[in-house]
CSV table of C-alpha atoms and ligand atoms in Angstrom, one decimal:
chain,number,residue,atom,x,y,z
Y,1,UNK,CA,-90.6,53.2,43.2
Y,2,UNK,CA,-93.2,50.4,42.9
Y,3,UNK,CA,-95.3,50.3,39.8
Y,4,UNK,CA,-98.2,48.2,38.6
Y,5,UNK,CA,-98.9,47.7,34.9
Y,6,UNK,CA,-102.6,47.7,34.0
Y,7,UNK,CA,-103.5,46.3,30.6
Y,8,UNK,CA,-107.1,46.4,29.2
Y,9,UNK,CA,-107.2,43.5,26.8
Y,10,UNK,CA,-111.0,42.8,26.7
Y,11,UNK,CA,-111.8,44.8,23.5
Y,12,UNK,CA,-112.9,43.1,20.3
Y,13,UNK,CA,-110.9,43.2,17.1
Y,14,UNK,CA,-113.6,44.7,14.9
Y,15,UNK,CA,-111.4,47.2,13.0
Y,16,UNK,CA,-108.9,44.5,12.1
Y,17,UNK,CA,-111.7,42.5,10.4
Y,18,UNK,CA,-110.6,39.4,12.3
Y,19,UNK,CA,-112.4,36.9,14.5
Y,20,UNK,CA,-109.6,36.9,17.0
Y,21,UNK,CA,-109.4,40.1,19.1
Y,22,UNK,CA,-106.4,42.2,18.3
Y,23,UNK,CA,-104.2,41.5,21.4
Y,24,UNK,CA,-104.2,37.8,20.6
Y,25,UNK,CA,-103.5,37.9,16.8
Y,26,UNK,CA,-100.3,36.2,15.9
Y,27,UNK,CA,-97.4,38.5,15.2
Y,28,UNK,CA,-93.9,37.1,14.4
Y,29,UNK,CA,-94.7,33.8,16.0
Y,30,UNK,CA,-96.3,35.1,19.2
Y,31,UNK,CA,-99.6,36.8,20.2
Y,32,UNK,CA,-99.4,40.6,20.0
Y,33,UNK,CA,-99.8,40.9,23.8
Y,34,UNK,CA,-96.7,38.8,24.3
Y,35,UNK,CA,-94.6,41.5,22.5
Y,36,UNK,CA,-96.4,44.2,24.5
Y,37,UNK,CA,-95.6,42.5,27.9
Y,38,UNK,CA,-92.0,41.8,26.9
Y,39,UNK,CA,-91.4,45.6,26.5
Y,40,UNK,CA,-91.9,45.9,30.3
Y,41,UNK,CA,-89.6,43.1,31.3
Y,42,UNK,CA,-86.5,45.4,31.5
Y,43,UNK,CA,-88.3,48.0,33.7
Y,44,UNK,CA,-87.3,47.2,37.3
Y,45,UNK,CA,-90.1,49.3,38.9
Y,46,UNK,CA,-92.8,47.1,37.5
Y,47,UNK,CA,-93.7,44.6,40.3
Y,48,UNK,CA,-97.2,43.6,39.2
Y,49,UNK,CA,-99.3,43.2,36.1
Y,50,UNK,CA,-103.1,43.3,36.1
Y,51,UNK,CA,-104.8,42.3,32.8
Y,52,UNK,CA,-108.5,42.8,32.1
Y,53,UNK,CA,-109.4,40.0,29.8
Y,54,UNK,CA,-112.4,37.8,29.0
Y,55,UNK,CA,-112.4,34.3,30.3
Y,56,UNK,CA,-111.8,32.8,26.9
Y,57,UNK,CA,-108.5,34.4,26.5
Y,58,UNK,CA,-107.3,34.3,30.1
Y,59,UNK,CA,-105.2,31.1,29.8
Y,60,UNK,CA,-103.3,32.6,26.9
Y,61,UNK,CA,-102.6,35.8,28.8
Y,62,UNK,CA,-101.5,33.8,31.8
Y,63,UNK,CA,-99.0,31.8,29.8
Y,64,UNK,CA,-97.6,35.1,28.2
Y,65,UNK,CA,-97.3,36.6,31.6
Y,66,UNK,CA,-95.3,33.6,32.9
Y,67,UNK,CA,-93.1,33.7,29.9
Y,68,UNK,CA,-92.3,37.4,29.7
Y,69,UNK,CA,-92.7,38.8,33.3
Y,70,UNK,CA,-92.1,35.8,35.5
Y,71,UNK,CA,-90.7,38.0,38.3
Y,72,UNK,CA,-94.0,40.0,38.6
Y,73,UNK,CA,-97.2,39.4,40.5
Y,74,UNK,CA,-100.0,38.5,38.0
Y,75,UNK,CA,-103.6,39.3,38.4
Y,76,UNK,CA,-106.4,38.7,35.8
Y,77,UNK,CA,-109.7,40.5,36.1
Y,78,UNK,CA,-112.8,40.6,34.0
Y,79,UNK,CA,-112.9,43.1,31.3
Y,80,UNK,CA,-115.7,45.6,30.8
Y,81,UNK,CA,-117.6,46.6,27.7
Y,82,UNK,CA,-115.3,49.6,27.3
Y,83,UNK,CA,-111.7,50.4,28.0
Y,84,UNK,CA,-112.6,52.7,30.9
Y,85,UNK,CA,-114.5,49.9,32.8
Y,86,UNK,CA,-111.7,47.4,32.1
Y,87,UNK,CA,-109.1,49.8,33.5
Y,88,UNK,CA,-111.3,50.5,36.6
Y,89,UNK,CA,-111.5,46.7,37.2
Y,90,UNK,CA,-107.8,46.4,36.9
Y,91,UNK,CA,-107.1,49.4,39.1
Y,92,UNK,CA,-109.2,48.1,41.9
Y,93,UNK,CA,-107.4,44.8,41.8
Y,94,UNK,CA,-103.9,46.4,41.9
Y,95,UNK,CA,-101.8,46.4,45.0
Y,96,UNK,CA,-102.5,49.3,47.4
Y,97,UNK,CA,-98.7,49.6,47.9
Y,98,UNK,CA,-98.0,50.5,44.3
Y,99,UNK,CA,-96.8,54.1,44.0
Y,100,UNK,CA,-97.7,54.5,40.4
Y,101,UNK,CA,-99.9,52.6,38.0
Y,102,UNK,CA,-99.1,52.5,34.3
Y,103,UNK,CA,-102.0,51.9,31.9
Y,104,UNK,CA,-100.8,50.5,28.6
Y,105,UNK,CA,-102.6,49.5,25.4
Y,106,UNK,CA,-102.5,45.7,24.8
Y,107,UNK,CA,-101.8,46.4,21.1
Y,108,UNK,CA,-98.8,48.8,21.5
Y,109,UNK,CA,-95.9,46.3,21.4
Y,110,UNK,CA,-93.1,48.7,20.6
Y,111,UNK,CA,-92.9,50.8,23.8
Y,112,UNK,CA,-89.2,51.1,24.7
Y,113,UNK,CA,-87.9,50.6,28.2
Y,114,UNK,CA,-86.6,54.2,28.2
Y,115,UNK,CA,-90.1,55.5,27.2
Y,116,UNK,CA,-91.7,53.5,30.0
Y,117,UNK,CA,-89.2,54.7,32.6
Y,118,UNK,CA,-89.7,58.4,31.4
Y,119,UNK,CA,-93.4,58.1,32.1
Y,120,UNK,CA,-93.1,56.3,35.4
Y,121,UNK,CA,-90.5,58.8,36.7
Y,122,UNK,CA,-92.5,61.8,35.6
Y,123,UNK,CA,-95.6,60.4,37.3
Y,124,UNK,CA,-93.6,59.9,40.5
Y,125,UNK,CA,-92.5,63.6,40.4
Y,126,UNK,CA,-95.6,65.3,38.9
Y,127,UNK,CA,-98.5,62.8,39.7
Y,128,UNK,CA,-99.5,62.0,36.2
Y,129,UNK,CA,-97.7,61.7,32.9
Y,130,UNK,CA,-98.2,60.5,29.4
Y,131,UNK,CA,-96.1,60.3,26.2
Y,132,UNK,CA,-96.9,62.5,23.3
Y,133,UNK,CA,-95.5,63.2,19.8
Y,134,UNK,CA,-96.1,66.4,17.9
Y,135,UNK,CA,-98.8,66.2,15.3
Y,136,UNK,CA,-97.1,66.7,11.9
Y,137,UNK,CA,-100.2,66.5,9.6
Y,138,UNK,CA,-102.2,69.7,9.1
Y,139,UNK,CA,-105.4,69.3,11.2
Y,140,UNK,CA,-108.8,70.5,10.1
Y,141,UNK,CA,-112.0,70.6,12.0
Y,142,UNK,CA,-114.9,69.5,9.7
Y,143,UNK,CA,-118.6,68.9,9.9
Y,144,UNK,CA,-120.8,67.2,7.3
Y,145,UNK,CA,-117.9,67.0,4.9
Y,146,UNK,CA,-117.2,70.7,5.1
Y,147,UNK,CA,-114.0,72.1,6.6
Y,148,UNK,CA,-114.8,74.6,9.3
Y,149,UNK,CA,-111.4,75.5,10.6
Y,150,UNK,CA,-107.7,74.8,10.2
Y,151,UNK,CA,-106.4,74.0,13.7
Y,152,UNK,CA,-103.1,75.4,14.9
Y,153,UNK,CA,-101.1,72.2,15.3
Y,154,UNK,CA,-98.1,73.8,17.0
Y,155,UNK,CA,-99.6,72.9,20.4
Y,156,UNK,CA,-101.2,69.6,19.4
Y,157,UNK,CA,-99.8,66.3,20.4
Y,158,UNK,CA,-100.9,62.7,19.6
Y,159,UNK,CA,-100.7,60.9,22.9
Y,160,UNK,CA,-99.7,57.3,23.5
Y,161,UNK,CA,-99.4,54.9,26.3
Y,162,UNK,CA,-98.2,54.0,28.9
Y,163,UNK,CA,-100.1,56.6,30.9
Y,164,UNK,CA,-98.7,56.7,34.4
Y,165,UNK,CA,-100.5,58.0,37.3
Y,166,UNK,CA,-100.1,57.9,41.1
Y,167,UNK,CA,-102.4,55.1,42.1
Y,168,UNK,CA,-104.4,57.2,44.5
Y,169,UNK,CA,-104.9,60.0,42.0
Y,170,UNK,CA,-106.3,57.5,39.5
Y,171,UNK,CA,-108.7,56.0,42.1
Y,172,UNK,CA,-109.9,59.6,42.9
Y,173,UNK,CA,-110.2,60.4,39.2
Y,174,UNK,CA,-112.3,57.3,38.6
Y,175,UNK,CA,-114.4,58.0,41.6
Y,176,UNK,CA,-115.2,61.5,40.4
Y,177,UNK,CA,-115.7,60.5,36.8
Y,178,UNK,CA,-118.2,57.7,37.8
Y,179,UNK,CA,-120.0,60.1,40.1
Y,180,UNK,CA,-120.2,62.8,37.4
Y,181,UNK,CA,-121.1,60.4,34.6
Y,182,UNK,CA,-118.0,61.5,32.6
Y,183,UNK,CA,-116.2,59.1,30.3
Y,184,UNK,CA,-112.9,59.5,28.6
Y,185,UNK,CA,-110.9,57.6,26.1
Y,186,UNK,CA,-107.7,57.7,28.2
Y,187,UNK,CA,-106.7,57.9,31.8
Y,188,UNK,CA,-105.2,61.4,31.5
Y,189,UNK,CA,-108.7,62.6,30.5
Y,190,UNK,CA,-110.0,61.5,33.9
Y,191,UNK,CA,-107.1,63.0,35.8
Y,192,UNK,CA,-107.8,66.3,33.9
Y,193,UNK,CA,-111.5,66.1,34.9
Y,194,UNK,CA,-110.3,65.6,38.5
Y,195,UNK,CA,-108.5,69.0,38.1
Y,196,UNK,CA,-105.0,67.6,38.5
Y,197,UNK,CA,-102.1,68.4,36.2
Y,198,UNK,CA,-100.9,65.9,33.6
Y,199,UNK,CA,-97.3,66.0,32.5
Y,200,UNK,CA,-96.5,65.4,28.8
Y,201,UNK,CA,-93.2,63.5,28.2
Y,202,UNK,CA,-91.5,62.8,25.0
Y,203,UNK,CA,-93.2,60.0,23.1
Y,204,UNK,CA,-91.8,57.8,20.4
Y,205,UNK,CA,-93.1,57.5,16.8
Y,206,UNK,CA,-92.2,53.8,16.9
Y,207,UNK,CA,-94.6,53.2,19.8
Y,208,UNK,CA,-97.5,52.6,17.4
Y,209,UNK,CA,-100.9,51.2,18.3
Y,210,UNK,CA,-101.8,48.3,16.0
Y,211,UNK,CA,-105.1,49.3,14.7
Y,212,UNK,CA,-105.5,48.3,11.0
Y,213,UNK,CA,-104.5,45.2,9.1
Y,214,UNK,CA,-101.6,47.0,7.4
Y,215,UNK,CA,-100.3,47.9,10.9
Y,216,UNK,CA,-99.9,44.2,11.5
Y,217,UNK,CA,-98.0,43.8,8.3
Y,218,UNK,CA,-95.6,46.6,9.2
Y,219,UNK,CA,-95.1,45.3,12.7
Y,220,UNK,CA,-94.4,41.8,11.3
Y,221,UNK,CA,-91.7,43.1,8.9
Y,222,UNK,CA,-90.2,45.1,11.7
Y,223,UNK,CA,-89.9,42.2,14.1
Y,224,UNK,CA,-89.0,39.8,11.3
Y,225,UNK,CA,-87.0,41.6,8.7
Y,226,UNK,CA,-86.8,39.9,5.4
Y,227,UNK,CA,-83.5,38.4,4.5
Y,228,UNK,CA,-82.2,40.3,1.5
Y,229,UNK,CA,-82.0,38.3,-1.7
Y,230,UNK,CA,-78.2,38.0,-2.1
Y,231,UNK,CA,-76.3,35.4,-3.9
Y,232,UNK,CA,-72.7,34.3,-3.8
Y,233,UNK,CA,-70.8,32.7,-6.7
Y,234,UNK,CA,-67.4,31.0,-6.9
Y,235,UNK,CA,-65.1,30.6,-9.9
Y,236,UNK,CA,-61.9,28.8,-10.7
Y,237,UNK,CA,-59.7,28.7,-13.8
Y,238,UNK,CA,-56.4,27.6,-15.0
Y,239,UNK,CA,-54.3,28.2,-18.2
Y,240,UNK,CA,-50.9,26.9,-19.3
Y,241,UNK,CA,-48.0,29.3,-19.9
Y,242,UNK,CA,-46.4,29.4,-23.4
Y,243,UNK,CA,-43.7,31.4,-25.0
Y,244,UNK,CA,-44.7,33.9,-27.7
Y,245,UNK,CA,-48.0,34.7,-26.1
Y,246,UNK,CA,-49.1,38.0,-24.6
Y,247,UNK,CA,-49.7,37.9,-20.8
Y,248,UNK,CA,-53.1,39.5,-20.0
Y,249,UNK,CA,-54.3,39.4,-16.4
Y,250,UNK,CA,-57.3,41.3,-15.0
Y,251,UNK,CA,-57.7,43.1,-18.3
Y,252,UNK,CA,-54.2,44.5,-18.2
Y,253,UNK,CA,-51.3,43.4,-20.5
Y,254,UNK,CA,-48.2,42.7,-18.4
Y,255,UNK,CA,-44.7,42.5,-19.9
Y,256,UNK,CA,-43.3,39.0,-19.4
Y,257,UNK,CA,-41.2,36.4,-21.3
Y,258,UNK,CA,-44.3,34.2,-21.8
Y,259,UNK,CA,-48.1,34.4,-21.8
Y,260,UNK,CA,-51.1,32.3,-21.1
Y,261,UNK,CA,-52.3,29.9,-23.7
Y,262,UNK,CA,-56.0,29.7,-24.6
Y,263,UNK,CA,-58.6,30.3,-27.3
Y,264,UNK,CA,-59.3,33.9,-26.1
Y,265,UNK,CA,-56.7,36.2,-24.6
Y,266,UNK,CA,-56.6,33.5,-21.8
Y,267,UNK,CA,-57.0,36.0,-19.0
Y,268,UNK,CA,-57.2,33.4,-16.2
Y,269,UNK,CA,-58.2,36.0,-13.6
Y,270,UNK,CA,-61.1,37.4,-15.6
Y,271,UNK,CA,-62.3,33.9,-16.4
Y,272,UNK,CA,-62.5,33.0,-12.7
Y,273,UNK,CA,-64.3,36.3,-12.0
Y,274,UNK,CA,-66.8,35.6,-14.9
Y,275,UNK,CA,-67.5,32.2,-13.6
Y,276,UNK,CA,-68.1,33.6,-10.1
Y,277,UNK,CA,-70.6,36.1,-11.4
Y,278,UNK,CA,-72.4,33.5,-13.5
Y,279,UNK,CA,-72.3,30.9,-10.7
Y,280,UNK,CA,-74.0,33.3,-8.2
Y,281,UNK,CA,-77.1,33.1,-10.3
Y,282,UNK,CA,-76.6,29.4,-11.4
Y,283,UNK,CA,-76.3,30.6,-15.0
Y,284,UNK,CA,-73.8,27.9,-16.0
Y,285,UNK,CA,-70.1,28.6,-16.7
Y,286,UNK,CA,-68.1,30.7,-19.1
Y,287,UNK,CA,-67.7,27.8,-21.6
Y,288,UNK,CA,-71.5,27.6,-22.0
Y,289,UNK,CA,-71.8,31.3,-22.7
Y,290,UNK,CA,-68.6,31.9,-24.7
Y,291,UNK,CA,-67.6,28.5,-26.2
Y,292,UNK,CA,-64.0,28.1,-27.3
Y,293,UNK,CA,-65.3,26.4,-30.4
Y,294,UNK,CA,-66.7,29.6,-31.8
Y,295,UNK,CA,-64.5,31.7,-34.0
Y,296,UNK,CA,-65.9,34.9,-32.5
Y,297,UNK,CA,-64.2,34.1,-29.2
Y,298,UNK,CA,-60.8,33.6,-30.7
Y,299,UNK,CA,-58.2,35.9,-29.1
Y,300,UNK,CA,-61.2,37.7,-27.7
Y,301,UNK,CA,-60.7,40.4,-24.9
Y,302,UNK,CA,-61.9,38.6,-21.8
Y,303,UNK,CA,-63.3,41.9,-20.4
Y,304,UNK,CA,-66.1,41.2,-22.9
Y,305,UNK,CA,-66.9,38.0,-21.0
Y,306,UNK,CA,-67.1,39.9,-17.7
Y,307,UNK,CA,-69.4,42.5,-19.3
Y,308,UNK,CA,-71.5,39.7,-20.8
Y,309,UNK,CA,-71.9,38.0,-17.4
Y,310,UNK,CA,-72.8,41.4,-15.8
Y,311,UNK,CA,-75.4,42.0,-18.5
Y,312,UNK,CA,-77.1,38.6,-17.7
Y,313,UNK,CA,-77.0,39.6,-14.0
Y,314,UNK,CA,-78.8,42.8,-14.8
Y,315,UNK,CA,-81.4,41.1,-16.9
Y,316,UNK,CA,-82.1,38.8,-14.0
Y,317,UNK,CA,-82.7,41.8,-11.8
Y,318,UNK,CA,-79.5,41.7,-9.8
Y,319,UNK,CA,-76.4,43.8,-9.4
Y,320,UNK,CA,-72.8,42.9,-8.5
Y,321,UNK,CA,-72.0,43.9,-4.9
Y,322,UNK,CA,-68.4,43.0,-4.7
Y,323,UNK,CA,-65.7,40.7,-6.2
Y,324,UNK,CA,-62.7,39.1,-4.5
Y,325,UNK,CA,-60.1,37.2,-6.5
Y,326,UNK,CA,-56.7,35.5,-6.0
Y,327,UNK,CA,-54.2,34.8,-8.8
Y,328,UNK,CA,-51.7,32.0,-8.2
Y,329,UNK,CA,-48.5,32.8,-10.3
Y,330,UNK,CA,-44.8,32.3,-9.5
Y,331,UNK,CA,-43.8,35.3,-11.7
Y,332,UNK,CA,-43.9,38.1,-12.7
Y,333,UNK,CA,-44.7,40.7,-10.0
Y,334,UNK,CA,-48.4,41.4,-10.1
Y,335,UNK,CA,-48.8,44.1,-7.4
Y,336,UNK,CA,-47.8,47.1,-9.5
Y,337,UNK,CA,-50.6,46.2,-12.0
Y,338,UNK,CA,-53.4,45.7,-9.4
Y,339,UNK,CA,-54.7,49.2,-9.3
Y,340,UNK,CA,-55.4,49.3,-13.0
Y,341,UNK,CA,-56.9,45.7,-12.9
Y,342,UNK,CA,-59.3,46.8,-10.2
Y,343,UNK,CA,-60.3,49.9,-12.1
Y,344,UNK,CA,-61.0,48.0,-15.3
Y,345,UNK,CA,-62.9,45.1,-13.5
Y,346,UNK,CA,-64.9,47.7,-11.5
Y,347,UNK,CA,-65.8,49.5,-14.7
Y,348,UNK,CA,-67.0,46.3,-16.4
Y,349,UNK,CA,-69.0,45.2,-13.3
Y,350,UNK,CA,-70.5,48.7,-12.8
Y,351,UNK,CA,-69.2,49.1,-9.3
Y,352,UNK,CA,-66.6,51.1,-7.5
Y,353,UNK,CA,-62.9,49.9,-7.4
Y,354,UNK,CA,-63.3,49.7,-3.6
Y,355,UNK,CA,-65.6,46.7,-4.3
Y,356,UNK,CA,-63.0,44.8,-6.3
Y,357,UNK,CA,-60.2,43.0,-4.5
Y,358,UNK,CA,-57.3,41.4,-6.4
Y,359,UNK,CA,-54.8,39.4,-4.5
Y,360,UNK,CA,-51.8,37.4,-5.9
Y,361,UNK,CA,-49.7,34.7,-4.4
Y,362,UNK,CA,-46.9,32.4,-5.6
Y,363,UNK,CA,-47.3,28.7,-5.1
Y,364,UNK,CA,-44.0,28.5,-3.2
Y,365,UNK,CA,-42.3,26.9,-6.2
Y,366,UNK,CA,-44.6,23.9,-5.9
Y,367,UNK,CA,-46.9,22.3,-8.5
Y,368,UNK,CA,-47.6,23.6,-12.0
Y,369,UNK,CA,-47.8,27.2,-10.9
Y,370,UNK,CA,-44.5,26.8,-9.0
Y,371,UNK,CA,-42.8,25.3,-12.0
Y,372,UNK,CA,-44.2,28.2,-14.1
Y,373,UNK,CA,-46.1,25.8,-16.4
Y,374,UNK,CA,-49.3,27.7,-15.8
Y,375,UNK,CA,-51.3,30.0,-13.6
Y,376,UNK,CA,-54.6,29.6,-11.8
Y,377,UNK,CA,-57.1,32.0,-10.3
Y,378,UNK,CA,-60.1,31.8,-7.9
Y,379,UNK,CA,-62.8,34.3,-7.4
Y,380,UNK,CA,-66.0,35.0,-5.5
Y,381,UNK,CA,-68.7,37.4,-6.4
Y,382,UNK,CA,-71.6,38.7,-4.3
Y,383,UNK,CA,-74.8,39.7,-6.1
Y,384,UNK,CA,-77.9,41.4,-4.7
Y,385,UNK,CA,-81.4,41.8,-6.1
Y,386,UNK,CA,-81.8,45.4,-7.4
A,1,MG,MG1,-60.3,30.1,-19.0
């Protein structure tokens, strides 16, 4: 199949309230028509593109054609005052050997290659085809502000482009319409006037026509999704080991012949986690929020530090996404206590235990951890804006 793409791009941008006509407004770093043309690049049957455009915008269209459809023949023709005239100009300039012509709105940048192929193939088989989506809103017919009728919407479709027609059919349809003085807002309307059948194929709700300023904003965010506001934090802590102290790690008391020394309960793992959470929002460190010079923090349960940091996160409009931590300790065995640690940290951070990872390693008998003089811990925390 050989197909020609016809694009009327001579209209003004009056509904957008902009000086620049809609097809040439910038969208995600490129004019709208550039996105529209790119949609056709993957469709092998398209051999030629004819754009109806005013002289002022012709150089821009030419550069977009070269950029997105370099393998196609390019033709620019003058636009007319209405779409129908622009399409007629483009149709007359199209190659006579095209089996099918596809007329597409310049401001419909989200047509998928599948949708385009569906239309072209259906036109090849049936003569004329256009995409349509069922109307989901209730439809009323009204006059002078008064509702006259509720229309049965079960057989109503909102139609889109590309509208694909055998080239000779569309020439005949234009000939008859011009003779009869009939105008239509789309090509299918002319084919219907010719008395030929038009096939409805499945459209795509994403294939929107950019009409109003908020359509542009929606298209922009679709092409250029905002990076979510996420923050990562890192924490490190170390405490010496001493006899006669309780060993508390990850909020769990573990039987051992010595414990970590510190002003609070010296839970090195929770201190690293607390610093990671505070660090993600650049809120300083654990010492700034819970100074070891204050009596209130003496022997304090370090889970309160975690909860305090999570409170600050909440006040800043964030939430914890996940936590990953590693404890470096030669002894004792940590693994049996990990499930309870994860459960407690998860509860304090208001997340599920599947978002808390606790790992432990020895230091291979090297350094202060290897000599069992102390333990260290490292943690990362990811936060996201609520
Ligand atoms: Mg500490």
